[in-house]
PDB file of C-alpha atoms in Angstrom:
ATOM      1  CA  MET A  58      52.672  82.440  42.538  1.00 77.00           C
ATOM      2  CA  SER A  59      54.656  81.313  39.442  1.00 91.00           C
ATOM      3  CA  LEU A  60      55.749  77.859  38.338  1.00 97.00           C
ATOM      4  CA  ASN A  61      58.719  77.240  36.087  1.00 98.00           C
ATOM      5  CA  LYS A  62      57.803  75.962  32.608  1.00 98.00           C
ATOM      6  CA  VAL A  63      58.887  72.776  31.106  1.00 98.00           C
ATOM      7  CA  LEU A  64      58.079  71.105  27.782  1.00 99.00           C
ATOM      8  CA  SER A  65      57.980  67.356  26.933  1.00 98.00           C
ATOM      9  CA  ILE A  66      58.351  66.444  23.387  1.00 98.00           C
ATOM     10  CA  ALA A  67      57.722  62.904  23.362  1.00 98.00           C
ATOM     11  CA  GLY A  68      55.219  60.006  22.641  1.00 97.00           C
ATOM     12  CA  SER A  69      51.973  59.290  24.197  1.00 97.00           C
ATOM     13  CA  ASP A  70      51.653  55.862  26.142  1.00 97.00           C
ATOM     14  CA  THR A  71      48.158  54.938  25.929  1.00 97.00           C
ATOM     15  CA  SER A  72      48.544  52.668  29.153  1.00 97.00           C
ATOM     16  CA  GLY A  73      49.484  55.883  31.099  1.00 97.00           C
ATOM     17  CA  GLY A  74      52.959  54.650  32.761  1.00 97.00           C
ATOM     18  CA  ALA A  75      55.513  56.175  30.327  1.00 97.00           C
ATOM     19  CA  GLY A  76      55.930  58.882  27.569  1.00 97.00           C
ATOM     20  CA  ILE A  77      54.270  62.221  28.063  1.00 98.00           C
ATOM     21  CA  GLN A  78      51.887  60.793  30.609  1.00 98.00           C
ATOM     22  CA  ALA A  79      55.011  59.838  33.050  1.00 98.00           C
ATOM     23  CA  ASP A  80      56.484  63.303  32.214  1.00 98.00           C
ATOM     24  CA  LEU A  81      53.376  65.320  33.082  1.00 98.00           C
ATOM     25  CA  LYS A  82      52.818  63.126  36.296  1.00 98.00           C
ATOM     26  CA  THR A  83      56.416  63.670  37.464  1.00 98.00           C
ATOM     27  CA  PHE A  84      56.350  67.541  36.620  1.00 98.00           C
ATOM     28  CA  GLN A  85      53.279  67.835  38.785  1.00 98.00           C
ATOM     29  CA  GLU A  86      54.829  66.090  41.543  1.00 98.00           C
ATOM     30  CA  LEU A  87      58.086  68.367  41.435  1.00 98.00           C
ATOM     31  CA  GLU A  88      55.708  71.361  41.148  1.00 98.00           C
ATOM     32  CA  VAL A  89      56.696  72.841  37.484  1.00 98.00           C
ATOM     33  CA  TYR A  90      54.260  73.525  34.936  1.00 98.00           C
ATOM     34  CA  GLY A  91      54.380  70.859  32.159  1.00 98.00           C
ATOM     35  CA  MET A  92      53.638  71.188  28.449  1.00 98.00           C
ATOM     36  CA  THR A  93      53.572  68.785  25.764  1.00 98.00           C
ATOM     37  CA  ALA A  94      54.403  68.299  22.187  1.00 98.00           C
ATOM     38  CA  LEU A  95      53.252  64.900  20.928  1.00 98.00           C
ATOM     39  CA  THR A  96      55.196  63.105  18.359  1.00 97.00           C
ATOM     40  CA  THR A  97      53.730  59.622  18.627  1.00 96.00           C
ATOM     41  CA  ILE A  98      50.792  57.617  19.968  1.00 97.00           C
ATOM     42  CA  VAL A  99      51.664  54.151  21.373  1.00 95.00           C
ATOM     43  CA  ALA A 100      48.946  51.681  21.742  1.00 97.00           C
ATOM     44  CA  GLN A 101      49.153  48.130  23.324  1.00 96.00           C
ATOM     45  CA  ASP A 102      47.430  44.925  21.934  1.00 96.00           C
ATOM     46  CA  PRO A 103      45.887  43.059  24.735  1.00 96.00           C
ATOM     47  CA  ASP A 104      45.125  40.235  22.137  1.00 95.00           C
ATOM     48  CA  ARG A 105      48.896  40.098  21.001  1.00 96.00           C
ATOM     49  CA  ASP A 106      50.623  39.901  24.309  1.00 95.00           C
ATOM     50  CA  TRP A 107      50.607  43.736  24.623  1.00 95.00           C
ATOM     51  CA  PHE A 108      52.442  44.187  21.277  1.00 94.00           C
ATOM     52  CA  HIS A 109      53.487  47.972  21.070  1.00 91.00           C
ATOM     53  CA  ALA A 110      51.808  49.517  17.987  1.00 93.00           C
ATOM     54  CA  VAL A 111      53.316  53.111  17.315  1.00 92.00           C
ATOM     55  CA  TYR A 112      51.170  55.828  15.448  1.00 95.00           C
ATOM     56  CA  PRO A 113      53.456  58.644  14.261  1.00 95.00           C
ATOM     57  CA  GLN A 114      51.751  61.992  14.332  1.00 96.00           C
ATOM     58  CA  ASP A 115      51.944  64.412  11.336  1.00 97.00           C
ATOM     59  CA  ILE A 116      54.962  66.688  11.351  1.00 98.00           C
ATOM     60  CA  ARG A 117      52.967  69.671  10.758  1.00 98.00           C
ATOM     61  CA  ALA A 118      50.873  68.977  14.033  1.00 98.00           C
ATOM     62  CA  LEU A 119      54.144  68.523  15.887  1.00 98.00           C
ATOM     63  CA  GLU A 120      55.500  71.914  14.548  1.00 98.00           C
ATOM     64  CA  ALA A 121      52.260  73.702  15.470  1.00 98.00           C
ATOM     65  CA  GLN A 122      52.673  72.254  19.014  1.00 98.00           C
ATOM     66  CA  LEU A 123      56.203  73.396  19.120  1.00 98.00           C
ATOM     67  CA  GLN A 124      55.269  76.963  18.023  1.00 98.00           C
ATOM     68  CA  THR A 125      52.571  77.078  20.643  1.00 98.00           C
ATOM     69  CA  VAL A 126      54.890  76.507  23.612  1.00 98.00           C
ATOM     70  CA  LEU A 127      58.207  77.699  22.404  1.00 98.00           C
ATOM     71  CA  LYS A 128      57.085  80.757  20.768  1.00 98.00           C
ATOM     72  CA  GLY A 129      53.814  81.525  22.355  1.00 98.00           C
ATOM     73  CA  ILE A 130      54.813  80.727  25.885  1.00 98.00           C
ATOM     74  CA  GLY A 131      58.587  79.893  26.483  1.00 98.00           C
ATOM     75  CA  VAL A 132      60.168  77.157  28.612  1.00 98.00           C
ATOM     76  CA  ASP A 133      62.729  76.940  31.554  1.00 98.00           C
ATOM     77  CA  ALA A 134      63.597  73.550  30.274  1.00 98.00           C
ATOM     78  CA  ALA A 135      62.737  71.016  27.882  1.00 99.00           C
ATOM     79  CA  LYS A 136      63.014  67.093  27.358  1.00 98.00           C
ATOM     80  CA  THR A 137      62.712  64.680  24.545  1.00 98.00           C
ATOM     81  CA  GLY A 138      61.588  61.187  24.495  1.00 97.00           C
ATOM     82  CA  MET A 139      60.384  59.052  21.714  1.00 94.00           C
ATOM     83  CA  LEU A 140      60.913  60.883  18.517  1.00 94.00           C
ATOM     84  CA  GLY A 141      60.377  58.344  15.630  1.00 87.00           C
ATOM     85  CA  SER A 142      61.534  59.636  12.412  1.00 92.00           C
ATOM     86  CA  LYS A 143      64.472  61.809  10.804  1.00 93.00           C
ATOM     87  CA  GLU A 144      61.987  64.536   9.947  1.00 95.00           C
ATOM     88  CA  VAL A 145      60.985  64.801  13.629  1.00 96.00           C
ATOM     89  CA  ILE A 146      64.546  64.903  15.167  1.00 96.00           C
ATOM     90  CA  GLU A 147      65.329  67.549  12.352  1.00 96.00           C
ATOM     91  CA  LEU A 148      62.360  69.574  13.309  1.00 97.00           C
ATOM     92  CA  VAL A 149      63.026  69.379  17.049  1.00 98.00           C
ATOM     93  CA  ALA A 150      66.832  70.251  16.742  1.00 97.00           C
ATOM     94  CA  GLU A 151      65.874  73.504  14.659  1.00 98.00           C
ATOM     95  CA  LYS A 152      63.312  74.578  17.118  1.00 98.00           C
ATOM     96  CA  VAL A 153      65.664  73.939  19.863  1.00 98.00           C
ATOM     97  CA  GLU A 154      68.446  76.160  17.897  1.00 98.00           C
ATOM     98  CA  GLU A 155      65.577  78.611  16.869  1.00 98.00           C
ATOM     99  CA  PHE A 156      64.324  79.405  20.418  1.00 98.00           C
ATOM    100  CA  LYS A 157      67.467  79.004  22.220  1.00 98.00           C
ATOM    101  CA  VAL A 158      66.415  75.982  24.486  1.00 98.00           C
ATOM    102  CA  GLU A 159      69.622  75.853  26.593  1.00 97.00           C
ATOM    103  CA  LYS A 160      68.404  73.406  29.373  1.00 98.00           C
ATOM    104  CA  LEU A 161      67.487  70.464  27.191  1.00 98.00           C
ATOM    105  CA  VAL A 162      67.500  66.789  28.307  1.00 98.00           C
ATOM    106  CA  VAL A 163      67.677  64.201  25.766  1.00 98.00           C
ATOM    107  CA  ASP A 164      66.292  60.837  26.817  1.00 97.00           C
ATOM    108  CA  PRO A 165      67.246  58.722  23.688  1.00 94.00           C
ATOM    109  CA  VAL A 166      64.319  56.423  23.593  1.00 87.00           C
ATOM    110  CA  MET A 167      64.979  53.629  21.169  1.00 78.00           C
ATOM    111  CA  VAL A 168      62.912  50.695  22.566  1.00 57.00           C
ATOM    112  CA  CYS A 169      59.469  50.465  24.159  1.00 50.00           C
ATOM    113  CA  LYS A 170      59.417  48.698  27.469  1.00 46.00           C
ATOM    114  CA  GLY A 171      58.417  44.911  26.590  1.00 43.00           C
ATOM    115  CA  THR A 172      60.597  44.920  23.463  1.00 44.00           C
ATOM    116  CA  ASP A 173      64.132  44.210  23.038  1.00 47.00           C
ATOM    117  CA  GLU A 174      64.781  45.903  19.419  1.00 50.00           C
ATOM    118  CA  ALA A 175      65.476  49.473  18.453  1.00 51.00           C
ATOM    119  CA  LEU A 176      62.284  51.012  17.212  1.00 52.00           C
ATOM    120  CA  ASN A 177      64.062  52.618  14.198  1.00 62.00           C
ATOM    121  CA  PRO A 178      67.770  51.485  14.087  1.00 62.00           C
ATOM    122  CA  GLU A 179      68.560  53.683  11.216  1.00 71.00           C
ATOM    123  CA  LEU A 180      67.737  56.742  13.274  1.00 80.00           C
ATOM    124  CA  ASP A 181      70.325  56.051  15.997  1.00 81.00           C
ATOM    125  CA  GLN A 182      73.129  57.807  14.087  1.00 83.00           C
ATOM    126  CA  TYR A 183      70.784  60.780  13.114  1.00 88.00           C
ATOM    127  CA  LEU A 184      69.868  61.319  16.588  1.00 92.00           C
ATOM    128  CA  ARG A 185      73.429  61.123  17.669  1.00 92.00           C
ATOM    129  CA  ASP A 186      74.697  63.674  15.302  1.00 93.00           C
ATOM    130  CA  THR A 187      71.658  66.049  15.234  1.00 95.00           C
ATOM    131  CA  LEU A 188      69.983  66.245  18.668  1.00 96.00           C
ATOM    132  CA  VAL A 189      72.630  65.026  21.175  1.00 97.00           C
ATOM    133  CA  PRO A 190      75.053  67.681  20.565  1.00 97.00           C
ATOM    134  CA  LYS A 191      72.577  70.277  21.594  1.00 98.00           C
ATOM    135  CA  ALA A 192      71.743  68.566  24.742  1.00 98.00           C
ATOM    136  CA  LEU A 193      72.681  69.726  28.319  1.00 98.00           C
ATOM    137  CA  VAL A 194      72.085  66.219  29.902  1.00 98.00           C
ATOM    138  CA  VAL A 195      71.817  62.840  27.980  1.00 98.00           C
ATOM    139  CA  THR A 196      70.142  59.994  29.743  1.00 98.00           C
ATOM    140  CA  PRO A 197      70.611  56.773  27.883  1.00 96.00           C
ATOM    141  CA  ASN A 198      70.051  53.206  29.545  1.00 94.00           C
ATOM    142  CA  LEU A 199      72.799  50.578  28.495  1.00 94.00           C
ATOM    143  CA  PHE A 200      71.270  49.634  25.191  1.00 91.00           C
ATOM    144  CA  GLU A 201      70.882  53.220  24.226  1.00 93.00           C
ATOM    145  CA  ALA A 202      74.353  54.266  25.569  1.00 95.00           C
ATOM    146  CA  SER A 203      76.116  51.489  23.468  1.00 93.00           C
ATOM    147  CA  SER A 204      74.042  52.347  20.186  1.00 91.00           C
ATOM    148  CA  ILE A 205      74.930  56.238  20.547  1.00 93.00           C
ATOM    149  CA  ALA A 206      78.573  55.598  21.535  1.00 95.00           C
ATOM    150  CA  GLY A 207      78.918  52.955  18.669  1.00 92.00           C
ATOM    151  CA  THR A 208      80.212  50.295  21.080  1.00 94.00           C
ATOM    152  CA  VAL A 209      79.608  46.656  21.970  1.00 93.00           C
ATOM    153  CA  PRO A 210      76.950  45.836  24.631  1.00 93.00           C
ATOM    154  CA  LEU A 211      77.650  47.453  27.831  1.00 96.00           C
ATOM    155  CA  LYS A 212      78.544  44.764  30.618  1.00 94.00           C
ATOM    156  CA  THR A 213      80.702  46.528  33.153  1.00 95.00           C
ATOM    157  CA  ILE A 214      81.198  49.679  34.930  1.00 95.00           C
ATOM    158  CA  ASP A 215      84.256  50.318  32.910  1.00 97.00           C
ATOM    159  CA  ASP A 216      82.145  49.746  29.829  1.00 97.00           C
ATOM    160  CA  MET A 217      79.768  52.499  31.058  1.00 97.00           C
ATOM    161  CA  LYS A 218      82.646  54.783  31.674  1.00 98.00           C
ATOM    162  CA  GLN A 219      84.177  54.551  28.302  1.00 98.00           C
ATOM    163  CA  ALA A 220      80.599  54.902  26.659  1.00 98.00           C
ATOM    164  CA  ALA A 221      79.846  58.004  28.805  1.00 98.00           C
ATOM    165  CA  ALA A 222      83.115  59.411  27.480  1.00 98.00           C
ATOM    166  CA  LEU A 223      82.398  58.810  23.876  1.00 98.00           C
ATOM    167  CA  ILE A 224      78.994  60.244  24.234  1.00 97.00           C
ATOM    168  CA  HIS A 225      80.376  63.315  26.021  1.00 98.00           C
ATOM    169  CA  GLU A 226      82.609  63.950  22.966  1.00 97.00           C
ATOM    170  CA  LYS A 227      79.646  64.411  20.709  1.00 96.00           C
ATOM    171  CA  GLY A 228      78.460  67.556  22.566  1.00 97.00           C
ATOM    172  CA  PRO A 229      76.283  67.408  25.616  1.00 98.00           C
ATOM    173  CA  ALA A 230      77.832  68.917  28.845  1.00 98.00           C
ATOM    174  CA  PHE A 231      76.518  65.932  31.063  1.00 98.00           C
ATOM    175  CA  VAL A 232      75.996  62.352  30.705  1.00 98.00           C
ATOM    176  CA  ILE A 233      74.298  60.001  32.866  1.00 98.00           C
ATOM    177  CA  ILE A 234      74.071  56.284  31.735  1.00 98.00           C
ATOM    178  CA  LYS A 235      71.394  54.215  33.736  1.00 96.00           C
ATOM    179  CA  GLY A 236      72.619  50.747  34.575  1.00 93.00           C
ATOM    180  CA  GLY A 237      69.681  50.088  36.628  1.00 83.00           C
ATOM    181  CA  GLY A 238      70.000  46.612  38.498  1.00 80.00           C
ATOM    182  CA  GLU A 239      71.542  45.108  35.384  1.00 84.00           C
ATOM    183  CA  ILE A 240      75.319  45.486  36.141  1.00 85.00           C
ATOM    184  CA  GLY A 241      76.159  43.270  39.361  1.00 69.00           C
ATOM    185  CA  GLY A 242      75.670  43.628  43.046  1.00 79.00           C
ATOM    186  CA  ASN A 243      72.779  44.720  45.192  1.00 85.00           C
ATOM    187  CA  SER A 244      72.693  48.092  44.058  1.00 90.00           C
ATOM    188  CA  SER A 245      71.260  50.120  40.986  1.00 92.00           C
ATOM    189  CA  THR A 246      74.284  51.757  39.587  1.00 94.00           C
ATOM    190  CA  ASP A 247      74.526  54.590  37.238  1.00 96.00           C
ATOM    191  CA  VAL A 248      77.443  56.366  35.802  1.00 97.00           C
ATOM    192  CA  PHE A 249      77.505  60.316  35.725  1.00 98.00           C
ATOM    193  CA  TYR A 250      80.194  62.101  33.613  1.00 98.00           C
ATOM    194  CA  ASP A 251      80.657  65.812  33.544  1.00 98.00           C
ATOM    195  CA  GLY A 252      83.513  65.853  31.011  1.00 97.00           C
ATOM    196  CA  LYS A 253      86.291  65.617  33.792  1.00 97.00           C
ATOM    197  CA  THR A 254      85.190  63.104  36.320  1.00 98.00           C
ATOM    198  CA  PHE A 255      83.178  60.062  36.393  1.00 98.00           C
ATOM    199  CA  GLU A 256      80.911  59.451  39.445  1.00 97.00           C
ATOM    200  CA  LEU A 257      78.975  56.188  40.365  1.00 96.00           C
ATOM    201  CA  LEU A 258      75.455  56.846  41.696  1.00 95.00           C
ATOM    202  CA  GLU A 259      73.878  54.152  43.563  1.00 93.00           C
ATOM    203  CA  SER A 260      70.625  53.166  45.303  1.00 92.00           C
ATOM    204  CA  PRO A 261      69.282  49.870  46.720  1.00 92.00           C
ATOM    205  CA  LYS A 262      68.049  47.542  43.952  1.00 92.00           C
ATOM    206  CA  VAL A 263      64.438  46.924  44.142  1.00 94.00           C
ATOM    207  CA  ASP A 264      63.170  43.317  43.531  1.00 92.00           C
ATOM    208  CA  THR A 265      60.192  44.056  41.111  1.00 95.00           C
ATOM    209  CA  ALA A 266      59.528  43.472  37.478  1.00 94.00           C
ATOM    210  CA  TYR A 267      57.120  46.774  37.695  1.00 97.00           C
ATOM    211  CA  THR A 268      59.359  49.304  36.212  1.00 96.00           C
ATOM    212  CA  HIS A 269      57.379  50.450  33.236  1.00 96.00           C
ATOM    213  CA  GLY A 270      58.080  54.285  32.851  1.00 97.00           C
ATOM    214  CA  ALA A 271      60.967  54.533  35.078  1.00 97.00           C
ATOM    215  CA  GLY A 272      63.473  55.875  32.264  1.00 96.00           C
ATOM    216  CA  CYS A 273      60.938  58.677  31.284  1.00 97.00           C
ATOM    217  CA  THR A 274      60.376  59.493  34.864  1.00 98.00           C
ATOM    218  CA  PHE A 275      64.043  59.724  35.599  1.00 98.00           C
ATOM    219  CA  SER A 276      64.540  62.314  32.721  1.00 98.00           C
ATOM    220  CA  ALA A 277      61.515  64.309  33.413  1.00 98.00           C
ATOM    221  CA  ALA A 278      62.505  64.643  37.044  1.00 98.00           C
ATOM    222  CA  ILE A 279      65.986  66.073  35.897  1.00 98.00           C
ATOM    223  CA  THR A 280      64.164  68.258  33.657  1.00 98.00           C
ATOM    224  CA  ALA A 281      61.875  69.591  36.260  1.00 98.00           C
ATOM    225  CA  GLU A 282      64.850  70.237  38.630  1.00 98.00           C
ATOM    226  CA  ILE A 283      67.012  72.108  36.285  1.00 98.00           C
ATOM    227  CA  ALA A 284      63.992  74.433  35.228  1.00 98.00           C
ATOM    228  CA  LYS A 285      63.934  75.467  38.822  1.00 98.00           C
ATOM    229  CA  GLY A 286      67.578  76.255  38.688  1.00 98.00           C
ATOM    230  CA  VAL A 287      69.079  73.390  40.352  1.00 98.00           C
ATOM    231  CA  PRO A 288      72.553  72.315  39.381  1.00 98.00           C
ATOM    232  CA  VAL A 289      72.719  69.342  36.924  1.00 98.00           C
ATOM    233  CA  ARG A 290      74.478  67.084  39.520  1.00 98.00           C
ATOM    234  CA  GLU A 291      71.980  67.798  42.297  1.00 98.00           C
ATOM    235  CA  ALA A 292      68.937  67.372  39.776  1.00 98.00           C
ATOM    236  CA  ILE A 293      70.317  64.020  38.860  1.00 98.00           C
ATOM    237  CA  ALA A 294      70.654  62.897  42.469  1.00 97.00           C
ATOM    238  CA  LEU A 295      67.075  64.097  43.283  1.00 98.00           C
ATOM    239  CA  ALA A 296      65.872  62.247  40.183  1.00 98.00           C
ATOM    240  CA  LYS A 297      67.350  59.083  41.203  1.00 97.00           C
ATOM    241  CA  GLN A 298      65.803  59.371  44.639  1.00 97.00           C
ATOM    242  CA  PHE A 299      62.422  60.155  42.876  1.00 98.00           C
ATOM    243  CA  VAL A 300      62.586  57.049  40.619  1.00 97.00           C
ATOM    244  CA  HIS A 301      63.862  54.866  43.454  1.00 96.00           C
ATOM    245  CA  ALA A 302      60.669  55.558  45.493  1.00 97.00           C
ATOM    246  CA  ALA A 303      58.544  55.179  42.264  1.00 98.00           C
ATOM    247  CA  ILE A 304      59.802  51.776  41.718  1.00 97.00           C
ATOM    248  CA  THR A 305      59.640  50.825  45.341  1.00 97.00           C
ATOM    249  CA  ASP A 306      55.922  51.540  45.335  1.00 98.00           C
ATOM    250  CA  SER A 307      55.220  50.211  41.836  1.00 98.00           C
ATOM    251  CA  PHE A 308      52.293  48.038  41.167  1.00 97.00           C
ATOM    252  CA  PRO A 309      50.696  45.515  38.581  1.00 97.00           C
ATOM    253  CA  LEU A 310      48.473  47.375  35.947  1.00 97.00           C
ATOM    254  CA  ASN A 311      47.520  44.219  34.304  1.00 96.00           C
ATOM    255  CA  SER A 312      48.831  40.683  33.563  1.00 95.00           C
ATOM    256  CA  TYR A 313      51.540  42.290  31.054  1.00 95.00           C
ATOM    257  CA  ILE A 314      53.089  45.307  33.002  1.00 95.00           C
ATOM    258  CA  GLY A 315      53.330  47.413  35.933  1.00 98.00           C
ATOM    259  CA  PRO A 316      54.267  50.973  36.106  1.00 98.00           C
ATOM    260  CA  VAL A 317      56.240  53.062  38.779  1.00 98.00           C
ATOM    261  CA  ASN A 318      54.214  55.135  41.130  1.00 98.00           C
ATOM    262  CA  HIS A 319      54.699  58.822  40.663  1.00 98.00           C
ATOM    263  CA  THR A 320      53.364  59.884  43.846  1.00 98.00           C
ATOM    264  CA  ALA A 321      55.646  57.740  45.920  1.00 98.00           C
ATOM    265  CA  TYR A 322      58.491  60.300  46.376  1.00 97.00           C
ATOM    266  CA  ARG A 323      56.027  62.658  48.004  1.00 96.00           C
ATOM    267  CA  HIS A 324      54.657  60.135  50.396  1.00 93.00           C
ATOM    268  CA  HIS A 325      58.125  58.816  51.415  1.00 89.00           C
ATOM    269  CA  SER A 326      59.315  62.404  51.997  1.00 89.00           C
ATOM    270  CA  ALA A 327      56.406  63.233  54.181  1.00 86.00           C
ATOM    271  CA  LYS A 328      57.245  60.277  56.536  1.00 82.00           C
ATOM    272  CA  LYS A 329      60.714  61.408  57.091  1.00 73.00           C
TER     273      LYS A 329
END
C-alpha cells in the first residue's frame, strides 16, 4: 500500500484545533500521508481571555524542515497556513520554485480565530506578490480576500466575485473565497472562480460558534484530495462537505473556544 504525500507549512496551534494540528487530522481522515514544516507556535493565555501569543521559529529550522520533506522525500501536494514574516514567505516561495511544487494550496492566514486584526498587515502585499502567484488554489476568507485583492470589505456575493477575479489576475489557477455564514440567507456560501466562470458553492448554515480550525481544515482537505489526483473543483466540493460535517459535530473545548470535529465526515459517510 502507498499513500500520497502532503506537506503543511504552517503554525502550531497549541490548543489543537487549527494550524498544523488541524491539517494532520484532516490528512489522516482523508487517507494521505501528512508531513509538516513548522513556522510558528501559537499559545493561548487562559489568564488573558485566551489571548493569542505567536512565537516564530528560527528561519534555519524552517529551512531544515523544508529540505527534509521536499528534497528528502517529495510531495504530491503542499499547503501553506500561517507564515508570519517576509523571510518565511520568501523562503517558502524559493523552495516551492526549487522543488517544483505544482500543487500548492495557499491559505493566506492573516488572523487567529478570536482576533479581528491582521497578524502582520505589512506582510499582506508581500504574500500577495510573492507566494499567491505560485499557487494552484488560494482559499481566503472575506477579510483575507479583500486584503489580497486590495478592495473594501466584502459585503455581497458580487463583492466576492470582484475580489476573486482580482486575486486570479495575480497568478493562481483557482480561487475559492469562503463566505461562510457571513453573507446572507440560510446557506454558507463560497465563491469559486477558475478564470472563466464564477460558481456559488452552498451548504446549510450551521448555528454554532464552535468553528475553530474550519479554514485550516478546508484548505487541508483540498490539498489532500488534489494530492490524490482529484480535479480541483471536485476537491473543493469534497472539502466543503468535510468542513460542513466537522462544523455540524463541533464541540466546546473550554469557555473560550470550540473546534470543529475532524472525525465527523467519516462518521456521517458511514451512516449513509
